[in-house]
Coordinates of C-alpha atoms in Angstrom, one line a residue:
M1 CA 0.0 0.0 0.0
V2 CA 1.5 3.3 -1.1
E3 CA 0.2 6.1 1.1
S4 CA -3.5 6.5 1.9
W5 CA -6.2 9.0 2.8
V6 CA -6.4 9.5 6.6
G7 CA -10.2 9.3 6.6
S8 CA -12.5 6.3 6.4
M9 CA -10.7 4.4 3.6
S10 CA -7.6 4.3 5.7
R11 CA -9.6 2.1 8.0
L12 CA -11.7 0.2 5.5
L13 CA -8.8 -0.9 3.2
P14 CA -6.6 -2.4 6.0
R15 CA -9.7 -4.3 7.3
A16 CA -10.5 -5.5 3.8
I17 CA -6.9 -6.7 3.2
R18 CA -6.9 -8.5 6.5
E19 CA -10.3 -10.2 5.8
S20 CA -9.0 -11.3 2.4
G21 CA -6.3 -13.3 4.2
H22 CA -3.5 -11.0 3.3
E23 CA -1.1 -8.7 5.1
F24 CA 0.3 -5.4 3.7
T25 CA 3.5 -3.4 3.6
F26 CA 2.9 0.3 4.0
L27 CA 5.1 2.7 2.0
T28 CA 5.1 6.4 3.1
R29 CA 7.3 9.4 2.9
D30 CA 5.9 10.9 6.2
L31 CA 4.6 8.5 8.8
H32 CA 3.7 11.4 11.1
H33 CA 1.0 12.4 8.7
Y34 CA -0.9 9.3 9.8
L35 CA 0.1 9.4 13.5
R36 CA -1.4 12.9 13.7
S37 CA -4.7 11.6 12.4
A38 CA -5.1 8.6 14.8
P39 CA -7.9 8.9 17.3
E40 CA -6.5 9.7 20.8
G41 CA -5.5 6.5 22.7
T42 CA -5.7 4.3 19.6
A43 CA -3.2 3.1 17.0
H44 CA -3.9 4.1 13.4
P45 CA -5.1 1.1 11.4
L46 CA -2.3 1.6 8.9
L47 CA 0.2 0.8 11.6
G48 CA -1.3 -2.8 11.5
A49 CA 0.9 -3.3 8.4
R50 CA 3.3 -6.2 8.5
N51 CA 6.0 -3.7 7.4
V52 CA 6.1 0.1 7.5
I53 CA 8.8 1.5 5.2
T54 CA 9.8 5.1 4.6
A55 CA 10.3 5.9 1.0
D56 CA 10.1 8.9 -1.3
T57 CA 6.7 8.1 -2.7
N58 CA 6.7 11.5 -4.6
D59 CA 9.6 10.4 -6.8
T60 CA 8.1 7.6 -8.9
E61 CA 11.3 7.0 -10.9
A62 CA 13.2 6.4 -7.7
L63 CA 10.3 4.4 -6.1
L64 CA 10.0 1.9 -8.9
P65 CA 13.5 0.3 -8.4
E66 CA 12.9 0.4 -4.6
A67 CA 9.6 -1.4 -5.0
E68 CA 11.4 -4.0 -7.2
R69 CA 13.9 -4.6 -4.4
L70 CA 11.1 -4.9 -1.8
H71 CA 9.2 -7.3 -4.1
A72 CA 12.2 -9.6 -4.3
V73 CA 12.1 -9.9 -0.5
F74 CA 8.4 -9.8 0.4
G75 CA 6.8 -11.1 -2.8
F76 CA 3.9 -8.8 -3.2
D77 CA 0.6 -10.0 -4.7
G78 CA -0.8 -6.6 -5.5
A79 CA -0.3 -2.8 -5.2
I80 CA -3.0 -0.4 -3.8
T81 CA -3.7 3.0 -2.5
S82 CA -6.8 5.1 -1.6
C83 CA -5.2 8.5 -2.1
D84 CA -5.8 10.2 -5.4
Y85 CA -2.4 11.7 -5.5
Y86 CA -0.7 8.2 -5.6
L87 CA -3.1 6.3 -7.9
P88 CA -0.9 6.9 -11.0
T89 CA 2.2 5.9 -9.1
V90 CA 0.5 2.6 -7.9
A91 CA -0.7 1.8 -11.4
R92 CA 2.8 2.2 -12.7
M93 CA 4.2 0.2 -9.9
A94 CA 1.8 -2.7 -10.5
G95 CA 2.8 -2.7 -14.2
H96 CA 6.5 -2.5 -13.4
L97 CA 6.3 -5.5 -11.0
G98 CA 3.9 -7.5 -13.2
L99 CA 1.1 -7.3 -10.7
P100 CA -2.7 -7.0 -11.6
G101 CA -4.0 -3.5 -12.1
P102 CA -5.6 -1.0 -14.6
A103 CA -3.6 0.5 -17.4
P104 CA -1.3 3.2 -16.0
E105 CA -2.1 5.7 -18.8
A106 CA -5.8 5.2 -18.1
V107 CA -5.3 6.0 -14.4
R108 CA -3.1 9.0 -15.2
D109 CA -5.7 10.5 -17.5
A110 CA -8.5 9.9 -15.0
C111 CA -6.5 11.7 -12.3
R112 CA -5.9 14.8 -14.4
K113 CA -9.1 16.6 -14.9
D114 CA -7.8 18.3 -18.1
A115 CA -6.7 15.0 -19.6
T116 CA -10.1 13.4 -18.7
R117 CA -11.9 16.2 -20.5
R118 CA -9.8 15.8 -23.7
V119 CA -10.1 12.0 -23.8
L120 CA -13.9 12.1 -23.2
A121 CA -14.4 14.9 -25.8
G122 CA -12.4 13.0 -28.3
A123 CA -14.6 9.9 -27.7
G124 CA -17.8 11.9 -28.0
V125 CA -18.8 11.3 -24.3
P126 CA -21.0 14.3 -23.3
G127 CA -19.5 16.8 -20.9
P128 CA -19.5 20.6 -20.4
R129 CA -17.8 23.0 -22.8
F130 CA -14.3 23.6 -21.3
A131 CA -10.9 25.3 -21.8
V132 CA -7.5 24.7 -20.1
H133 CA -4.9 27.4 -19.8
E134 CA -2.0 28.5 -17.6
E135 CA -1.8 32.2 -18.4
W136 CA -4.3 34.8 -17.2
A137 CA -4.8 36.4 -20.6
D138 CA -5.7 33.1 -22.2
L139 CA -8.0 32.1 -19.4
A140 CA -9.8 35.4 -19.4
R141 CA -10.3 35.2 -23.2
A142 CA -11.6 31.6 -23.0
A143 CA -14.0 32.6 -20.2
G144 CA -15.5 35.2 -22.5
E145 CA -15.9 32.7 -25.3
I146 CA -17.6 30.0 -23.2
G147 CA -19.7 32.6 -21.3
Y148 CA -20.3 33.2 -17.6
P149 CA -21.2 31.7 -15.1
L150 CA -18.4 29.2 -15.1
V151 CA -16.7 26.7 -12.9
V152 CA -13.0 27.1 -12.2
K153 CA -11.1 23.9 -11.3
P154 CA -7.5 22.9 -10.5
V155 CA -6.6 20.0 -12.8
D156 CA -4.8 18.0 -10.1
L157 CA -6.5 18.5 -6.7
C158 CA -9.4 16.6 -5.1
A159 CA -12.1 16.9 -2.4
G160 CA -13.5 20.0 -4.1
M161 CA -10.4 22.0 -3.2
Y162 CA -10.4 25.4 -5.0
V163 CA -13.4 24.5 -7.2
R164 CA -15.4 27.6 -7.5
R165 CA -18.3 29.2 -9.4
V166 CA -17.4 32.5 -11.0
D167 CA -19.9 34.9 -12.4
D168 CA -17.6 37.6 -13.9
E169 CA -14.0 38.4 -14.6
S170 CA -13.2 39.8 -11.2
Q171 CA -14.3 36.5 -9.5
L172 CA -12.3 34.6 -12.1
A173 CA -9.2 36.7 -11.3
A174 CA -9.7 36.0 -7.6
A175 CA -10.0 32.2 -8.2
F176 CA -7.0 32.2 -10.5
G177 CA -4.9 34.1 -7.9
A178 CA -5.9 31.7 -5.1
L179 CA -4.8 28.7 -7.2
A180 CA -1.5 30.4 -8.0
D181 CA -0.9 30.9 -4.3
F182 CA -1.2 27.1 -3.7
P183 CA 1.7 25.7 -5.7
V184 CA 2.2 22.5 -3.7
N185 CA -0.5 20.0 -2.5
A186 CA -0.9 18.6 1.0
R187 CA 1.5 15.7 0.1
G188 CA 4.3 17.9 -0.9
Q189 CA 3.8 17.4 -4.7
R190 CA 4.3 20.4 -6.9
R191 CA 1.1 21.2 -8.8
T192 CA 0.7 22.0 -12.4
P193 CA -0.3 25.6 -13.0
A194 CA -3.0 24.7 -15.6
V195 CA -6.5 25.9 -14.8
L196 CA -9.7 24.2 -16.1
L197 CA -12.7 26.3 -17.0
E198 CA -16.1 24.6 -17.5
E199 CA -19.5 25.8 -18.3
L200 CA -21.8 25.7 -15.3
L201 CA -24.2 22.7 -15.7
D202 CA -27.7 22.6 -14.4
G203 CA -29.5 19.7 -12.8
P204 CA -28.8 17.3 -10.0
E205 CA -25.5 15.4 -9.6
V206 CA -25.2 11.7 -9.0
S207 CA -22.3 9.2 -8.9
V208 CA -22.1 5.8 -10.5
E209 CA -20.3 3.2 -8.4
T210 CA -18.7 0.5 -10.6
V211 CA -16.2 -2.4 -10.4
S212 CA -14.2 -3.3 -13.5
Y213 CA -12.6 -6.7 -13.9
G214 CA -12.1 -9.3 -16.6
G215 CA -12.5 -6.6 -19.3
A216 CA -16.0 -5.7 -18.2
V217 CA -17.5 -2.9 -16.1
H218 CA -20.1 -3.9 -13.5
V219 CA -22.5 -1.2 -12.2
V220 CA -23.2 -1.5 -8.5
G221 CA -25.6 1.4 -8.3
V222 CA -26.1 5.2 -8.4
T223 CA -25.7 7.5 -5.4
D224 CA -27.2 11.0 -5.2
K225 CA -25.4 14.1 -3.9
S226 CA -26.4 17.4 -2.3
V227 CA -24.1 20.3 -2.6
G228 CA -23.8 23.6 -0.7
G229 CA -21.3 26.2 0.3
A230 CA -21.6 28.4 -2.8
P231 CA -19.5 29.6 -4.5
A232 CA -17.7 26.4 -3.5
F233 CA -19.1 23.0 -4.3
I234 CA -19.1 21.2 -1.0
E235 CA -20.7 17.8 -0.7
T236 CA -23.3 18.0 2.1
G237 CA -24.8 14.6 1.8
H238 CA -25.5 11.4 -0.2
M239 CA -28.1 8.7 -0.4
F240 CA -27.9 5.2 -1.9
P241 CA -29.6 4.3 -4.1
A242 CA -30.5 7.7 -5.6
A243 CA -34.2 8.4 -5.8
L244 CA -34.3 8.6 -9.6
T245 CA -36.6 7.5 -12.3
A246 CA -35.6 4.3 -14.2
S247 CA -34.7 6.4 -17.3
D248 CA -32.5 8.8 -15.3
T249 CA -30.8 5.9 -13.6
E250 CA -30.1 4.2 -16.9
A251 CA -28.9 7.5 -18.5
A252 CA -26.4 8.0 -15.6
E253 CA -25.2 4.4 -15.8
Q254 CA -24.7 4.4 -19.5
T255 CA -22.9 7.8 -19.4
A256 CA -20.5 6.5 -16.8
L257 CA -19.9 3.3 -18.7
A258 CA -19.1 5.3 -21.8
A259 CA -16.6 7.4 -19.9
L260 CA -14.8 4.4 -18.3
K261 CA -14.6 2.7 -21.7
A262 CA -13.2 5.9 -23.3
L263 CA -10.5 6.2 -20.6
G264 CA -9.7 2.5 -20.7
L265 CA -10.7 1.8 -17.2
T266 CA -12.3 -1.6 -17.9
A267 CA -10.1 -3.9 -15.8
G268 CA -8.7 -3.9 -12.3
V269 CA -10.4 -0.8 -10.8
V270 CA -13.2 0.3 -8.6
A271 CA -14.5 3.6 -9.9
H272 CA -16.7 6.5 -8.8
T273 CA -17.9 8.5 -11.8
E274 CA -19.8 11.8 -11.2
V275 CA -22.6 12.7 -13.6
K276 CA -24.8 15.7 -13.9
L277 CA -28.4 15.0 -15.1
T278 CA -28.8 18.3 -17.0
S279 CA -31.8 19.6 -18.9
A280 CA -29.9 18.7 -22.1
G281 CA -29.0 15.2 -21.0
P282 CA -26.3 13.6 -18.8
R283 CA -22.9 15.1 -18.6
V284 CA -19.7 13.7 -17.1
V285 CA -18.3 15.7 -14.2
E286 CA -15.4 13.6 -13.1
V287 CA -14.1 10.0 -13.3
N288 CA -12.3 8.8 -10.1
P289 CA -10.4 5.5 -10.5
R290 CA -10.9 4.5 -6.8
P291 CA -13.7 3.7 -4.4
A292 CA -16.0 6.6 -3.5
G293 CA -15.1 8.7 -0.5
N294 CA -17.4 10.3 2.1
R295 CA -18.5 6.9 3.4
I296 CA -20.5 6.2 0.2
T297 CA -18.9 2.7 0.2
E298 CA -20.6 2.1 3.5
L299 CA -24.0 3.4 2.2
V300 CA -23.7 0.8 -0.5
R301 CA -22.7 -2.0 1.9
H302 CA -25.6 -1.2 4.3
V303 CA -28.2 -1.4 1.5
T304 CA -26.7 -4.2 -0.8
G305 CA -24.2 -6.1 1.3
I306 CA -21.6 -5.4 -1.3
D307 CA -18.3 -4.3 0.2
L308 CA -16.5 -2.0 -2.3
A309 CA -13.4 -1.8 -0.2
A310 CA -13.1 -5.6 -0.4
A311 CA -13.8 -5.4 -4.1
C312 CA -10.9 -2.9 -4.4
V313 CA -8.6 -5.4 -2.7
D314 CA -9.8 -8.2 -4.8
V315 CA -9.2 -6.5 -8.2
A316 CA -5.8 -5.4 -7.0
L317 CA -5.0 -9.1 -6.4
G318 CA -6.5 -10.1 -9.8
R319 CA -9.4 -11.9 -8.1
T320 CA -13.0 -11.9 -9.0
P321 CA -14.8 -9.6 -6.5
D322 CA -18.0 -10.7 -4.7
L323 CA -20.7 -8.4 -6.1
R324 CA -23.7 -10.6 -5.0
R325 CA -26.4 -8.6 -3.3
T326 CA -27.8 -9.7 0.0
D327 CA -30.9 -8.7 1.9
T328 CA -29.7 -6.3 4.5
G329 CA -33.1 -5.2 5.7
L330 CA -32.5 -1.6 4.4
R331 CA -33.9 -0.1 1.2
S332 CA -31.9 3.1 1.4
A333 CA -29.0 4.6 3.4
A334 CA -27.9 8.3 3.6
I335 CA -25.2 10.4 5.1
G336 CA -25.3 14.1 5.9
F337 CA -22.3 16.2 6.8
L338 CA -22.1 19.1 9.3
V339 CA -20.4 21.9 7.4
P340 CA -19.0 24.9 9.3
E341 CA -20.0 28.3 7.8
R342 CA -17.6 30.4 9.9
T343 CA -14.1 30.2 11.3
G344 CA -13.5 30.1 15.1
T345 CA -13.5 27.8 18.0
L346 CA -16.0 25.0 18.4
A347 CA -17.7 26.0 21.7
A348 CA -20.7 23.6 21.6
L349 CA -21.9 20.7 19.5
D350 CA -24.5 18.5 21.1
G351 CA -25.2 15.1 19.7
A352 CA -26.5 13.4 22.8
G353 CA -29.0 10.7 22.0
L354 CA -28.3 10.7 18.3
R355 CA -26.8 7.2 18.4
D356 CA -30.0 5.8 19.9
A357 CA -32.3 7.5 17.5
P358 CA -34.3 5.1 15.2
G359 CA -32.5 4.1 12.0
V360 CA -29.2 5.7 12.9
L361 CA -26.1 3.8 11.6
E362 CA -23.3 6.1 12.4
V363 CA -22.6 9.4 14.3
R364 CA -19.3 11.2 14.3
L365 CA -18.9 14.7 15.7
A366 CA -15.9 16.9 16.4
E367 CA -14.7 17.5 19.9
H368 CA -15.4 20.8 21.7
G369 CA -12.6 23.3 21.9
G370 CA -11.0 22.7 18.5
R371 CA -10.4 25.3 15.9
V372 CA -12.9 25.4 13.1
K373 CA -12.3 26.7 9.6
A374 CA -15.2 27.9 7.4
A375 CA -15.6 25.2 4.8
G376 CA -14.2 25.8 1.4
S377 CA -14.0 22.1 0.4
N378 CA -14.9 18.6 1.6
N379 CA -12.0 18.7 4.1
E380 CA -13.5 20.8 6.8
Y381 CA -16.5 18.8 8.1
L382 CA -17.4 18.8 11.8
G383 CA -18.9 15.4 11.6
H384 CA -21.6 13.3 10.0
V385 CA -24.8 11.4 10.7
M386 CA -25.7 8.2 8.7
A387 CA -29.1 6.6 8.8
G388 CA -31.1 3.9 7.0
D389 CA -34.7 3.3 5.9
P390 CA -36.0 -0.3 5.8
D391 CA -39.1 0.7 3.8
G392 CA -38.0 3.0 1.0
A393 CA -36.1 6.1 0.0
G394 CA -36.6 7.9 3.3
A395 CA -33.1 7.8 4.6
R396 CA -32.1 11.3 3.4
D397 CA -35.1 12.9 5.1
R398 CA -34.2 11.1 8.3
V399 CA -30.6 12.3 8.1
E400 CA -31.6 15.9 7.4
A401 CA -34.0 16.0 10.4
L402 CA -31.3 14.6 12.7
L403 CA -28.7 17.1 11.4
A404 CA -31.1 20.0 11.9
E405 CA -31.2 19.0 15.6
V406 CA -27.4 19.0 15.7
R407 CA -27.2 22.4 14.0
S408 CA -29.5 24.0 16.5
G409 CA -27.0 23.3 19.2
L410 CA -23.9 24.2 17.2
V411 CA -21.9 27.2 18.6
I412 CA -18.7 28.5 17.0
R413 CA -17.0 31.5 18.7

């Protein structure tokens, strides 16, 4: 395992590896990054690795021969990561070591938003009008040609970081400047200065969860998404399965399948493809060649019994994943996130009794006294509530009602 996110997948993947009958070696350039994220009084699950090795995971050319030397000693069966910034590295490593995995160039293109746009446009897969430029003059000219309002995106960040709606040139200039002031990502990797402009799409956004193996893409289901925090695009909640008509579900699935085929992600990958159901038809937003974040994999598991973290391990090992559905007793499951609207200190956040409320599956809330940052991406949540509905698509309404109770007691000073 080469690096990891420090959120839920850093716990789900180690568990899935262990339950598959394997152990893992963990490669990281900064072990303290994970030690800092461990809950107080507990060891981080990544430290359950058989071996923890420090290596420069940001230097792929140096990492490949190091991985080859380690492979000669440990005899790896697969290579894996949950962190977007290292997905291309792991794909190259798997290919270099002769291990199962998706095509490295397909993962590379999916992890670069500008490359994804060009590949999909070339294949005729519907998406927004877009332009990619590094210089301000070129960007301003392209914005005028596409027309405001627009969405500004970095081409190589994730979690909604620096993704903004802009309605005029002054807002575009501010977004451009903010990106220019963030030249290195959280993992110490230098960013490309290219900026992606896209037309603002109307309609609801969903994600299609898939597993590709044996040269075929298998759809597990469609998840809905709620977004807030304008002009940012912060994910405030999800429900699985999405409450869509059969035709909208089919349109989302077929669009995602077309995108995955165009990129070449048809083997050895669990993917999370975001699609807008616009008034003009479905449009691809992003293709992520890894399991969904924000606990979506757990929503899927609660409703279908399908474990996408386990599927991710299986395809990394070249095995057929278990995608059989079981009767879990739930028809829908939803999660809602507590998003801070201002910066300060968390003075009060009362979730007493939430865990015992009917239908609740998970509750995680921040501790009092901590510093809070007004949310600008999906990285600043104060917690979440997850609930299920055994009768139908009522899980989202249940979560929203519970979150409203929590918000009424939220105090930031």
